[in-house]
Short mmCIF file of C-alpha atoms in Angstrom, two decimals:
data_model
loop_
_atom_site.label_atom_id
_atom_site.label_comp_id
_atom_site.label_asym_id
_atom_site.label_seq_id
_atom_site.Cartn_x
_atom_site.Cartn_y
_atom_site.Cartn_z
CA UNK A 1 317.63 118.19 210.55
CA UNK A 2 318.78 114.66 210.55
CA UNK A 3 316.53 111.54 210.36
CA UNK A 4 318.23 110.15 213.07
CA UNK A 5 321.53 109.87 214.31
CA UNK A 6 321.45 105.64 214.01
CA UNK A 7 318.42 105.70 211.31
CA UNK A 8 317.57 101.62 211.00
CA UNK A 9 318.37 99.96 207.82
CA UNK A 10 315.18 99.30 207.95
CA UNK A 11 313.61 102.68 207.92
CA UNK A 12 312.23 103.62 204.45
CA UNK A 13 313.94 106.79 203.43
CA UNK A 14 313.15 109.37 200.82
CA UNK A 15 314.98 112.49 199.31
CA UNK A 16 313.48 115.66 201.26
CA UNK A 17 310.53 117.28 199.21
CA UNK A 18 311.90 120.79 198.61
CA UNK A 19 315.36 118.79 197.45
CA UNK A 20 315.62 119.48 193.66
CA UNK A 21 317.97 117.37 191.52
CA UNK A 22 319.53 117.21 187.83
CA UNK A 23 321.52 115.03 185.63
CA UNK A 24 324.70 116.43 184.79
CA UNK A 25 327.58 114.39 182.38
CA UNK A 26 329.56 113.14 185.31
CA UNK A 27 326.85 112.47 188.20
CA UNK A 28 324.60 114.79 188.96
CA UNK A 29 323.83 117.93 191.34
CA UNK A 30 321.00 117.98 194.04
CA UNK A 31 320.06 122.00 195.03
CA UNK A 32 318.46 122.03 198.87
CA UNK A 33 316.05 124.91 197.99
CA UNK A 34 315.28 125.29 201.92
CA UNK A 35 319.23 125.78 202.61
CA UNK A 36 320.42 127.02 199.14
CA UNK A 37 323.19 124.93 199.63
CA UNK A 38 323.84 122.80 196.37
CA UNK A 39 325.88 119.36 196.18
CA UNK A 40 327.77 117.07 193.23
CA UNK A 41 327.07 113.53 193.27
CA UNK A 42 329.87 111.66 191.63
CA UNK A 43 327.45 108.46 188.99
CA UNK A 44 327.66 106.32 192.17
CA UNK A 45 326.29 108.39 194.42
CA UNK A 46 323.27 109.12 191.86
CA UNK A 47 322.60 106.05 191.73
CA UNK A 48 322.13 105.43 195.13
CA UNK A 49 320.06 109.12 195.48
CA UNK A 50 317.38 107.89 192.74
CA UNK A 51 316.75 105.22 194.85
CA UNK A 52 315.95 107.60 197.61
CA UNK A 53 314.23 109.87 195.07
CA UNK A 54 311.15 106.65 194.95
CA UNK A 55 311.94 106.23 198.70
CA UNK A 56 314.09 103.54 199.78
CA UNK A 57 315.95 101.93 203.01
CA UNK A 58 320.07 101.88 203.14
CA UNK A 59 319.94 97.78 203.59
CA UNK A 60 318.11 97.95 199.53
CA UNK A 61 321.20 100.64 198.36
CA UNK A 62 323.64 98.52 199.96
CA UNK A 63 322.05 95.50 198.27
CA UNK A 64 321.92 97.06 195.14
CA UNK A 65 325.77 98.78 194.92
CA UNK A 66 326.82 95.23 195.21
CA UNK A 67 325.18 94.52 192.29
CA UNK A 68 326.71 97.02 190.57
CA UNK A 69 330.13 95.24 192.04
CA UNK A 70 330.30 97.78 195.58
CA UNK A 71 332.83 96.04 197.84
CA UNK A 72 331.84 95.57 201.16
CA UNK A 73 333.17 98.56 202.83
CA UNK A 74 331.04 100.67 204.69
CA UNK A 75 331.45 103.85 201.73
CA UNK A 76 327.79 102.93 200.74
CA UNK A 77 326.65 103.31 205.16
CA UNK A 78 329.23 106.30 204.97
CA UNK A 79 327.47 108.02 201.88
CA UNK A 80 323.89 107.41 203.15
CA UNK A 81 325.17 108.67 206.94
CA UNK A 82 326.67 111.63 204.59
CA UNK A 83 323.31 112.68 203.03
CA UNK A 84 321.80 111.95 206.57
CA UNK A 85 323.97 114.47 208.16
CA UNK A 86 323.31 117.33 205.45
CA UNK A 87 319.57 117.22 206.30
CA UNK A 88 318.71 115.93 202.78
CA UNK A 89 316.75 112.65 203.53
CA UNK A 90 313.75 112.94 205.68
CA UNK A 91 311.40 109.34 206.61
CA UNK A 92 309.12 108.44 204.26
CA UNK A 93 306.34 106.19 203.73
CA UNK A 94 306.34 102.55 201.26
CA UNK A 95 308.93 102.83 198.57
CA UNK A 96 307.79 102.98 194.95
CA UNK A 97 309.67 101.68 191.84
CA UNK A 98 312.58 103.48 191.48
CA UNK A 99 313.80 104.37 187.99
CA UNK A 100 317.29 104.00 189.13
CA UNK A 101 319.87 102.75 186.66
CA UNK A 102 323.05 100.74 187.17
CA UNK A 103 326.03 102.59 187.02
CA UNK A 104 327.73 102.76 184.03
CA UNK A 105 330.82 101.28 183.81
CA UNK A 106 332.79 100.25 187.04
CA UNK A 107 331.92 101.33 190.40
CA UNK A 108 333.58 103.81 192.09
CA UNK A 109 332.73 104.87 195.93
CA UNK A 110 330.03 107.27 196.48
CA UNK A 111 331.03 110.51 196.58
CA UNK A 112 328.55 113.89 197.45
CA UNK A 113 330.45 117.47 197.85
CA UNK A 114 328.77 120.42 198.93
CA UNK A 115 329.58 123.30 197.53
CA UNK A 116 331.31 126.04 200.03
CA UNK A 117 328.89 128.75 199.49
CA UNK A 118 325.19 128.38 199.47
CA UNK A 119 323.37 130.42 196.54
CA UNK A 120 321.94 133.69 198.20
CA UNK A 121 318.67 133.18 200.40
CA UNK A 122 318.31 137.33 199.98
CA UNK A 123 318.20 138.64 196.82
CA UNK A 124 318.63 141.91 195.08
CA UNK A 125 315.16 140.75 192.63
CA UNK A 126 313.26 138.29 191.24
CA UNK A 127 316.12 138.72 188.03
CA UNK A 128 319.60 139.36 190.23
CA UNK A 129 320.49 136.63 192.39
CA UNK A 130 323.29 138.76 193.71
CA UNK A 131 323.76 140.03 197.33
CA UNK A 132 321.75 143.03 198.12
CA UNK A 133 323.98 146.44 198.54
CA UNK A 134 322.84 148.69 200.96
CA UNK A 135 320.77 151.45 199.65
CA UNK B 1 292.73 152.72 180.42
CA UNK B 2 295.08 150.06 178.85
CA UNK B 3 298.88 150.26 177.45
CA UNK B 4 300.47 146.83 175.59
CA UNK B 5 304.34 146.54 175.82
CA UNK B 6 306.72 143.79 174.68
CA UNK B 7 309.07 142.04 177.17
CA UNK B 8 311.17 138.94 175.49
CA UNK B 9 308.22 136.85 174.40
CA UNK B 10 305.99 138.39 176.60
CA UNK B 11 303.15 140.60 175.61
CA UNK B 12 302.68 142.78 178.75
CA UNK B 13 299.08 144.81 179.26
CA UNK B 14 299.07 147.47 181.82
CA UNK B 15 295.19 147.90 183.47
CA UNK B 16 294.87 150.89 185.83
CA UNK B 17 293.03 154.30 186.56
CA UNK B 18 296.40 155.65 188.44
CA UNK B 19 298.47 157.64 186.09
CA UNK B 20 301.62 157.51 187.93
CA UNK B 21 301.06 153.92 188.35
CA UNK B 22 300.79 153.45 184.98
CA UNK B 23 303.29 155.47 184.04
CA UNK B 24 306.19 153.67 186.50
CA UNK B 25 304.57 150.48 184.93
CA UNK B 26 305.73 151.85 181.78
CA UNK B 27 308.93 152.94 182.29
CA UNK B 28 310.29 149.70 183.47
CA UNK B 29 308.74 148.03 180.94
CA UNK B 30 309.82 150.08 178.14
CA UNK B 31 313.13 148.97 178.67
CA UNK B 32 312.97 145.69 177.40
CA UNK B 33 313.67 147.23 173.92
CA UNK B 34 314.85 143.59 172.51
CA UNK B 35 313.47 142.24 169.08
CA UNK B 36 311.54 139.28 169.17
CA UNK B 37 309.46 137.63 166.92
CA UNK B 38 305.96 136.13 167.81
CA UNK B 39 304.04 134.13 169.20
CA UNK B 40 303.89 136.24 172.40
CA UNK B 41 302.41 134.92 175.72
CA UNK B 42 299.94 137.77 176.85
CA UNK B 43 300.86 138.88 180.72
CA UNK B 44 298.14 141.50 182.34
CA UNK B 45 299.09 143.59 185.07
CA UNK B 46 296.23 145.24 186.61
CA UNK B 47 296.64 147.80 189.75
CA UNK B 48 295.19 149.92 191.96
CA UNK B 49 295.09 152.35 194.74
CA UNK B 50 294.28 151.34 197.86
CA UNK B 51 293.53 152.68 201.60
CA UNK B 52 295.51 149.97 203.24
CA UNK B 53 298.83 148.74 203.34
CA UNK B 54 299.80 145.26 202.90
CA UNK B 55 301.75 142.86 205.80
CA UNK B 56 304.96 141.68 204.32
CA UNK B 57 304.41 137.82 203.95
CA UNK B 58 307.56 135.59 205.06
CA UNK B 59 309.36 135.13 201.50
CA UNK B 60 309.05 131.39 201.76
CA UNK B 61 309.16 131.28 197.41
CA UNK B 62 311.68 134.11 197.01
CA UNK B 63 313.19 136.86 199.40
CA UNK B 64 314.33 140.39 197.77
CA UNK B 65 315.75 143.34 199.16
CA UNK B 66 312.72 145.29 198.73
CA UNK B 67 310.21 142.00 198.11
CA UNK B 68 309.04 138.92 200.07
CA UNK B 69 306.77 136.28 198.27
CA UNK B 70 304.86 133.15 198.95
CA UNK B 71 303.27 131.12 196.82
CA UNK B 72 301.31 128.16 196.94
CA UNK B 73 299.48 125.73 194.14
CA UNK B 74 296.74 127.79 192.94
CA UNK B 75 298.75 131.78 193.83
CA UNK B 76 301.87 133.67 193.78
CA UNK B 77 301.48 136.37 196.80
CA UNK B 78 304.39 139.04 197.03
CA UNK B 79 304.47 142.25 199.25
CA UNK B 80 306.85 145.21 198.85
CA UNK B 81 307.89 147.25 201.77
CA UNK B 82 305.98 149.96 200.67
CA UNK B 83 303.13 148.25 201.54
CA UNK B 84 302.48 147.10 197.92
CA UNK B 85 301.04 143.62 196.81
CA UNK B 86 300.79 141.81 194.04
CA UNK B 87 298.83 138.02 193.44
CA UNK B 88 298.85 136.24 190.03
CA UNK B 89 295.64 134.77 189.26
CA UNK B 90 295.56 131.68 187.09
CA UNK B 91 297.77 128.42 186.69
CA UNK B 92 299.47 130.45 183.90
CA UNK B 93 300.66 132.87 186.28
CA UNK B 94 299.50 135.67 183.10
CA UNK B 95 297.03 137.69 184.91
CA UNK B 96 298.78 139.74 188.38
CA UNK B 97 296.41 141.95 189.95
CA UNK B 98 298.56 144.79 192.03
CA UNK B 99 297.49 146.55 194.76
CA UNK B 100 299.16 150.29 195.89
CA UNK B 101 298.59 151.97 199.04
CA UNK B 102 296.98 155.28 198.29
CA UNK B 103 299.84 156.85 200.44
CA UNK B 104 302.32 155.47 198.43
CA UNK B 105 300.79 156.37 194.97
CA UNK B 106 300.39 160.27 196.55
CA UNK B 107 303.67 160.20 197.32
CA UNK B 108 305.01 158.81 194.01
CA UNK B 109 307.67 156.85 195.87
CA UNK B 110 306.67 153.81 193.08
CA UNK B 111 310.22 152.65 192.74
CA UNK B 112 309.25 148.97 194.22
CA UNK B 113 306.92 148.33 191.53
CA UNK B 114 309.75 147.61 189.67
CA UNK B 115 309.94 144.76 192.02
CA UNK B 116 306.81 143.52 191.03
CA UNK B 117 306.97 143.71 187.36
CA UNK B 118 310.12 141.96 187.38
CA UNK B 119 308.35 138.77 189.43
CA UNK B 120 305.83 138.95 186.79
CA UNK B 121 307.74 138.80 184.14
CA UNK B 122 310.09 136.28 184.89
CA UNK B 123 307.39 134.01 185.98
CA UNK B 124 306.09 134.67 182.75
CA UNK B 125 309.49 133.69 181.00
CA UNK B 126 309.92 130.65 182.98
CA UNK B 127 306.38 129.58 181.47
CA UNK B 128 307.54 130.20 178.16
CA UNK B 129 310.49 128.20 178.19
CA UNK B 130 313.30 130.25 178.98
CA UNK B 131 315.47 130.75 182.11
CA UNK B 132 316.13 134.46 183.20
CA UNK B 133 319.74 134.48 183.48
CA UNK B 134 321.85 137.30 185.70
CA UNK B 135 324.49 137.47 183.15
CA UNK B 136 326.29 139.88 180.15
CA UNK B 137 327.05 137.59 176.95
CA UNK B 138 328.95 138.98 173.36
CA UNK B 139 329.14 137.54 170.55
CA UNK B 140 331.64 137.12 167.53
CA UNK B 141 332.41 134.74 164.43
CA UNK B 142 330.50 131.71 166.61
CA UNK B 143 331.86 132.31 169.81
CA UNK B 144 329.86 133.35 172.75
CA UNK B 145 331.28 133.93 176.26
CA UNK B 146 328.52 134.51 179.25
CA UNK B 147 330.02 136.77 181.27
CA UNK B 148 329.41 135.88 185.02
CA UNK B 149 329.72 137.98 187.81
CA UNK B 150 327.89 139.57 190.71
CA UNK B 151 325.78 142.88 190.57
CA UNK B 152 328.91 145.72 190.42
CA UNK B 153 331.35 142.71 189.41
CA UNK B 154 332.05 144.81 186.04
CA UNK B 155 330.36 143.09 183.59
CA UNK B 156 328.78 146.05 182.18
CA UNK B 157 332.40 147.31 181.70
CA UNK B 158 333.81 144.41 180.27
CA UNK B 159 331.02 144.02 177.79
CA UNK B 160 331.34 147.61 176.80
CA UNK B 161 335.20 146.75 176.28
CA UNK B 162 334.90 144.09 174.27
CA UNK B 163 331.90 145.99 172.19
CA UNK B 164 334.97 148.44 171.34
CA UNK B 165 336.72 145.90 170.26
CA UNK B 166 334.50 144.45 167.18
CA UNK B 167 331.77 142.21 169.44
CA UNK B 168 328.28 142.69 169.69
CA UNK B 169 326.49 141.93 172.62
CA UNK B 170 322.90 140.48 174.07
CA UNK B 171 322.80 142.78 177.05
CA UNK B 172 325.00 143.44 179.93
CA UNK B 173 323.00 141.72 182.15
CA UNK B 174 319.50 139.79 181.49
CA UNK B 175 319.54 137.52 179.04
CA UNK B 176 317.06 134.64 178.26
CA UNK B 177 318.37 130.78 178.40
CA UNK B 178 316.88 127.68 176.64
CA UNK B 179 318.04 124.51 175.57
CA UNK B 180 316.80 123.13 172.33
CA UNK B 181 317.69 120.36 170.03
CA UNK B 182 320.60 122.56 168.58
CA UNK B 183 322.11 122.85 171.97
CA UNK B 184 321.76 126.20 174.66
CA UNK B 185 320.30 129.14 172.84
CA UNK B 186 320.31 133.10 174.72
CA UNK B 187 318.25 135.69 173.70
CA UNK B 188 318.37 139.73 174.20
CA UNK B 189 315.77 141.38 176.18
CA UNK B 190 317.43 145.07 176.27
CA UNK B 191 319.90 147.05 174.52
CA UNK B 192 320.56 149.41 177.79
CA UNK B 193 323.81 149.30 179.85
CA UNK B 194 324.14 150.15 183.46
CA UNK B 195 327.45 152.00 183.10
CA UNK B 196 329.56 153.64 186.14
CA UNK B 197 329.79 157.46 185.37
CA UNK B 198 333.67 156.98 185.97
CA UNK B 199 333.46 154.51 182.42
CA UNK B 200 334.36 158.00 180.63
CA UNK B 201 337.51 157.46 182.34
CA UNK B 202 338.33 154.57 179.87
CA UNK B 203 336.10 154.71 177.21
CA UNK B 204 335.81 158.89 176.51
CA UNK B 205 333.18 158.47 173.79
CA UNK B 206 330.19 157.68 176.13
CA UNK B 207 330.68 160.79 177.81
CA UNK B 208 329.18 162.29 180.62
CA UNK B 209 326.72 160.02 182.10
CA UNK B 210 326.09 162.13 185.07
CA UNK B 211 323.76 163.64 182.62
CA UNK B 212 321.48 160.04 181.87
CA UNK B 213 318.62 159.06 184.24
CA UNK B 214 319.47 156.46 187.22
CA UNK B 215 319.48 152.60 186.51
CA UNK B 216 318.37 152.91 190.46
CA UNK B 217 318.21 154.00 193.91
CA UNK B 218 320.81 151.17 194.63
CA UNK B 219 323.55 152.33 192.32
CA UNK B 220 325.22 155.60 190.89
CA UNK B 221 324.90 153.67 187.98
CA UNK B 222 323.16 155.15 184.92
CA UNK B 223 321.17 153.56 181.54
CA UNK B 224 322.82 154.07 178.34
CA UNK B 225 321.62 152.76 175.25
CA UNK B 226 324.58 150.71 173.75
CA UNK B 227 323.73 151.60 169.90
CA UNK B 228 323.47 155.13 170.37
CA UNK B 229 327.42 155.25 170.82
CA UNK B 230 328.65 151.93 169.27
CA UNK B 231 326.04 151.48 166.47
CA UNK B 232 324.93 148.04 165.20
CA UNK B 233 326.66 145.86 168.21
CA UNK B 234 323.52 144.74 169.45
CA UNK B 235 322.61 140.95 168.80
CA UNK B 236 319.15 139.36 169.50
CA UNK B 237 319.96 136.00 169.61
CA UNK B 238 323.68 133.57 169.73
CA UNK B 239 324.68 130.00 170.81
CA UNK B 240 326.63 130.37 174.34
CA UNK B 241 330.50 128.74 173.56
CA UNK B 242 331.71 129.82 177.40
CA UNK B 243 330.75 130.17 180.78
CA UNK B 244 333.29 133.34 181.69
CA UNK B 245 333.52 133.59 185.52
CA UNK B 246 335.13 137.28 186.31
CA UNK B 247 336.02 139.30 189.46
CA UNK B 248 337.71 142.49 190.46
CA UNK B 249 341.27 142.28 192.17
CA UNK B 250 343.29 145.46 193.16
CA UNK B 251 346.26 142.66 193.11
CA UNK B 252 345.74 142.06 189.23
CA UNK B 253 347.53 143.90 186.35
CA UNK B 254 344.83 143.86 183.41
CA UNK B 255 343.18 140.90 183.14
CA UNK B 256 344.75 137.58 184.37
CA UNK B 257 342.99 134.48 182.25
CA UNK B 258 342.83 131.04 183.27
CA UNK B 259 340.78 127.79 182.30
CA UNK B 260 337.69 127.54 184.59
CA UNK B 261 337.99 123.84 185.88
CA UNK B 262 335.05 121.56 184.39
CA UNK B 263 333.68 120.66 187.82
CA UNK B 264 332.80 125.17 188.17
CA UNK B 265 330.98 126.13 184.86
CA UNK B 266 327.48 124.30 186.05
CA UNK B 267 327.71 126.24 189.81
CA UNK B 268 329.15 129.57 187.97
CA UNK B 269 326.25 129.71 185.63
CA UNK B 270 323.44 128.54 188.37
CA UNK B 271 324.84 131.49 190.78
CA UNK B 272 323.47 133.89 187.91
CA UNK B 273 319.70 132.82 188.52
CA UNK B 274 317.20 133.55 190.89
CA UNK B 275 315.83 130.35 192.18
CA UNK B 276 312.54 130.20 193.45
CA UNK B 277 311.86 127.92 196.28
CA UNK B 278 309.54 125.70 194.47
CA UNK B 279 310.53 122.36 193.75
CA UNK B 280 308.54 122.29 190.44
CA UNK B 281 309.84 125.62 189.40
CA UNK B 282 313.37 124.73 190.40
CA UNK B 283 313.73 121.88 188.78
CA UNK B 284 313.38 122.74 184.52
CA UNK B 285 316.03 125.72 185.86
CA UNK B 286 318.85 123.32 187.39
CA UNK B 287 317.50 120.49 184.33
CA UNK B 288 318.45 124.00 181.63
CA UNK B 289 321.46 124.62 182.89
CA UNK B 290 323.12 121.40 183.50
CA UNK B 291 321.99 120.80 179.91
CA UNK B 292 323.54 123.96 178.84
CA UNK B 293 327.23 123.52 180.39
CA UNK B 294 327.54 120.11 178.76
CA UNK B 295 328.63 121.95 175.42
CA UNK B 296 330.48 125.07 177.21
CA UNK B 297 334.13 125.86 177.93
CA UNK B 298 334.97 127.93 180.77
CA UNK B 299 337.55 130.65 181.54
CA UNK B 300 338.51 132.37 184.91
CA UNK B 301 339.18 135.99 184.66
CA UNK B 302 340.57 138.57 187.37
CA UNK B 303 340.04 141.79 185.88
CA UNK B 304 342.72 144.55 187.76
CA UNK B 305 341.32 148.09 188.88
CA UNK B 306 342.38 149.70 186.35
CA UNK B 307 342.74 147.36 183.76
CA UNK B 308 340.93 149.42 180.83
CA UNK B 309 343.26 151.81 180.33
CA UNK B 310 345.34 149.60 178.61
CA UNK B 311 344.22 148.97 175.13
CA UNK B 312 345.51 146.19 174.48
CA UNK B 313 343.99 144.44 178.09
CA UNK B 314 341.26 142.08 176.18
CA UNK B 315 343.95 140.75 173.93
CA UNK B 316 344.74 137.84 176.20
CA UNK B 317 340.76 136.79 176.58
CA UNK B 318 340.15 137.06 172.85
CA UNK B 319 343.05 134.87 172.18
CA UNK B 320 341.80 131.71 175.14
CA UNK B 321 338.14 132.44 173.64
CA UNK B 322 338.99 131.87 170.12
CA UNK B 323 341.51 128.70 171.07
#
């Protein structure tokens, strides 16, 4: 479910609604509750994901990383195109204000792994998250 | 007729005219034998026989083996196989109003209630703070592993291992997580272990647990009440030290221990909850745990098939816990 396979950097993009994410010491984790599939966002790549969060297009996250001292090669397109291809940004209206923060202390390239396994989509109950067993 | 039980810090009312209702109601609920201390949240489940059945709905919040459920702003909606249904009624989620086909309630097949109370009551938990967490944790001189591992993964085992061996533990496998100024706290909800029948192989003083009732249809499992055998090794509350991820190798002598690299403890811990899909459910779960594995170590274990018959086969865990 991409937005497009050339989106504009124009196009005003947002994180996908049913896209969940959380702060963790070293970057940050985004859970795709429609997939299950869950990814880590190095600080860099958080960055760039709050400004999606308020809605944003890739020109303003390019424009932004180098303010936070980005060089000028393509990892901030290649992130965006990254998120892009795992379904995870969908077209969205205006922007908002975004709350996000400049990295803290030097920039590093955007990085987002997703993790090999999703979490279960079937469950054994509303407690165990574990695979059900046949009866 | 009405029947109040305690669940965590849940105070659970069962409504209904059906006795066998009530009385599977009951029994699942009875189980969550835990000591807590007040204030309680009040949870009502009210049910009912009915002529109909109910359609399964899609499972667009949660999908269960036995269980599908939707849920929108304003109502959680979940149907059981049996034709059973359950809606919550409220923004507090404390109020479920459960609906049995006659048929099923004649035949006394209730076993996917259990289904239903357990949506209930982790909603329930969830409102009050705490995350319902898959997982068996011990506890000793300040240190607290959470044992992770998949249903039949052996943590039962382990944790009744390790109670032999001087710990005391907050279940085998539900425990409540919060986060709090202090840092991640767990709580106790039961006292009961689902033990294999063939643990008498290892540990001879639980003895033949043929002769207990069934933790379920799904298992040969059985519930055994951890005190009655190893008195006072029960614990109500601890703060979590370690994020243990475990699994079962036929390759592995005893138990092969490793450090669990920094990068796993956050997706080892989240694969022990059930997620709903609801953004604004979701997202105080993912915020407790990542706030909980900030202050946790973690350690990889590979526990060997027959690993407990060695006594001395915890020896090398106790040592990397306490380091």
């Amino acid at each position: 479910m991409r937005v497009s396979p050339d989106f504009e950097d124009t196009a005003t993009l947002g994180l996908r609604s049913d896209v969940v994410a959380t702060v963790l010491e070293d970057g940050a984790v985004l859970l795709d509750l429609q997939t299950k599939y869950f990814y880590a966002l190095n600080p860099s790549g958080w960055s760039i994901v709050q400004h999606f969060e308020a809605g944003s297009t890739t020109a303003t996250v390019e424009a932004f990383a180098r303010s936070c001292g980005a060089p000028d090669d393509g990892a901030v397109r290649a992130f965006v195109s990254a998120l892009d291809a795992y379904g995870l940004l969908e077209t969205t209206s205006a922007p908002t204000d975004s709350d996000a923060q400049a990295v803290p202390g030097t920039w590093a390239a955007p990085t987002i792994e997703r993790q090999p396994e999703p979490l279960q989509r079937v469950l054994v109950s509303a407690f165990d998250p574990s695979i059900p067993l046949a009866e | 007729m009405s029947e109040a039980f305690h669940a965590g810090p849940l105070r659970v009312r069962i409504e209904t005219a059906e006795p066998s209702v009530r009385e599977k109601l009951a029994e699942t609920l009875a189980l969550y034998d835990g000591t807590w201390e007040g204030p309680f949240d009040d949870v009502v489940l009210e049910a009912r026989a009915v002529p109909g059945s109910a359609t399964m709905v899609d499972g667009a919040y949660l999908r269960c083996a036995r269980m599908s459920v939707n849920a929108t702003a304003g109502e959680v909606h979940a149907t059981t196989r049996c034709g059973a249904q359950m809606r919550s009624r409220g923004e507090q989620r404390q109020h479920w109003a459960i609906e049995v086909p006659e048929t099923v309630v004649a035949s006394a097949q209730l076993e996917e209630l259990e289904d239903l109370v357990g949506l209930a009551l982790t909603a329930g938990w969830r409102y009050a703070g705490w995350v319902p967490v898959h997982a068996a944790a011990l506890v000793r001189g300040g240190i607290c592993p959470i044992v992770c591992a998949g249903s039949g993964g052996g943590k039962s085992t382990i944790t009744a291992a390790l109670v032999r061996t001087g710990w005391r533990t907050l279940g085998d496998d539900k425990l409540l997580l919060r986060c709090d100024a202090q840092g991640p706290e767990l709580r106790a909800l039961l006292h009961t272990f689902n033990l294999h029948p063939r643990t008498r192989e290892w540990f001879p003083e639980v003895g033949d647990l043929t002769l207990l009732p069934p933790y379920s249809s799904w298992t040969e499992k059985r519930k055994f009440r951890v005190d009655r055998t190893w008195p006072k090794t029960t614990a109500p509350h601890a703060r979590p030290t370690h994020v243990v991820r475990m699994r079962r190798s036929s390759a592995t002598r005893g138990i092969a221990v490793s450090e669990l690299a920094r990068a796993e403890i956050f997706p080892t811990l989240l694969k022990q909850i059930a997620i709903p899909s609801d953004r604004a459910e979701a997202a105080p779960i993912l915020s407790t745990v990542a706030r909980a594995v900030g202050s946790l170590r973690g350690l990889d274990i590979v526990v060997g098939d027959d690993a407990y018959r060695d006594g001395d086969c915890l020896s090398e865990l106790e040592r990397a816990l306490e380091r």
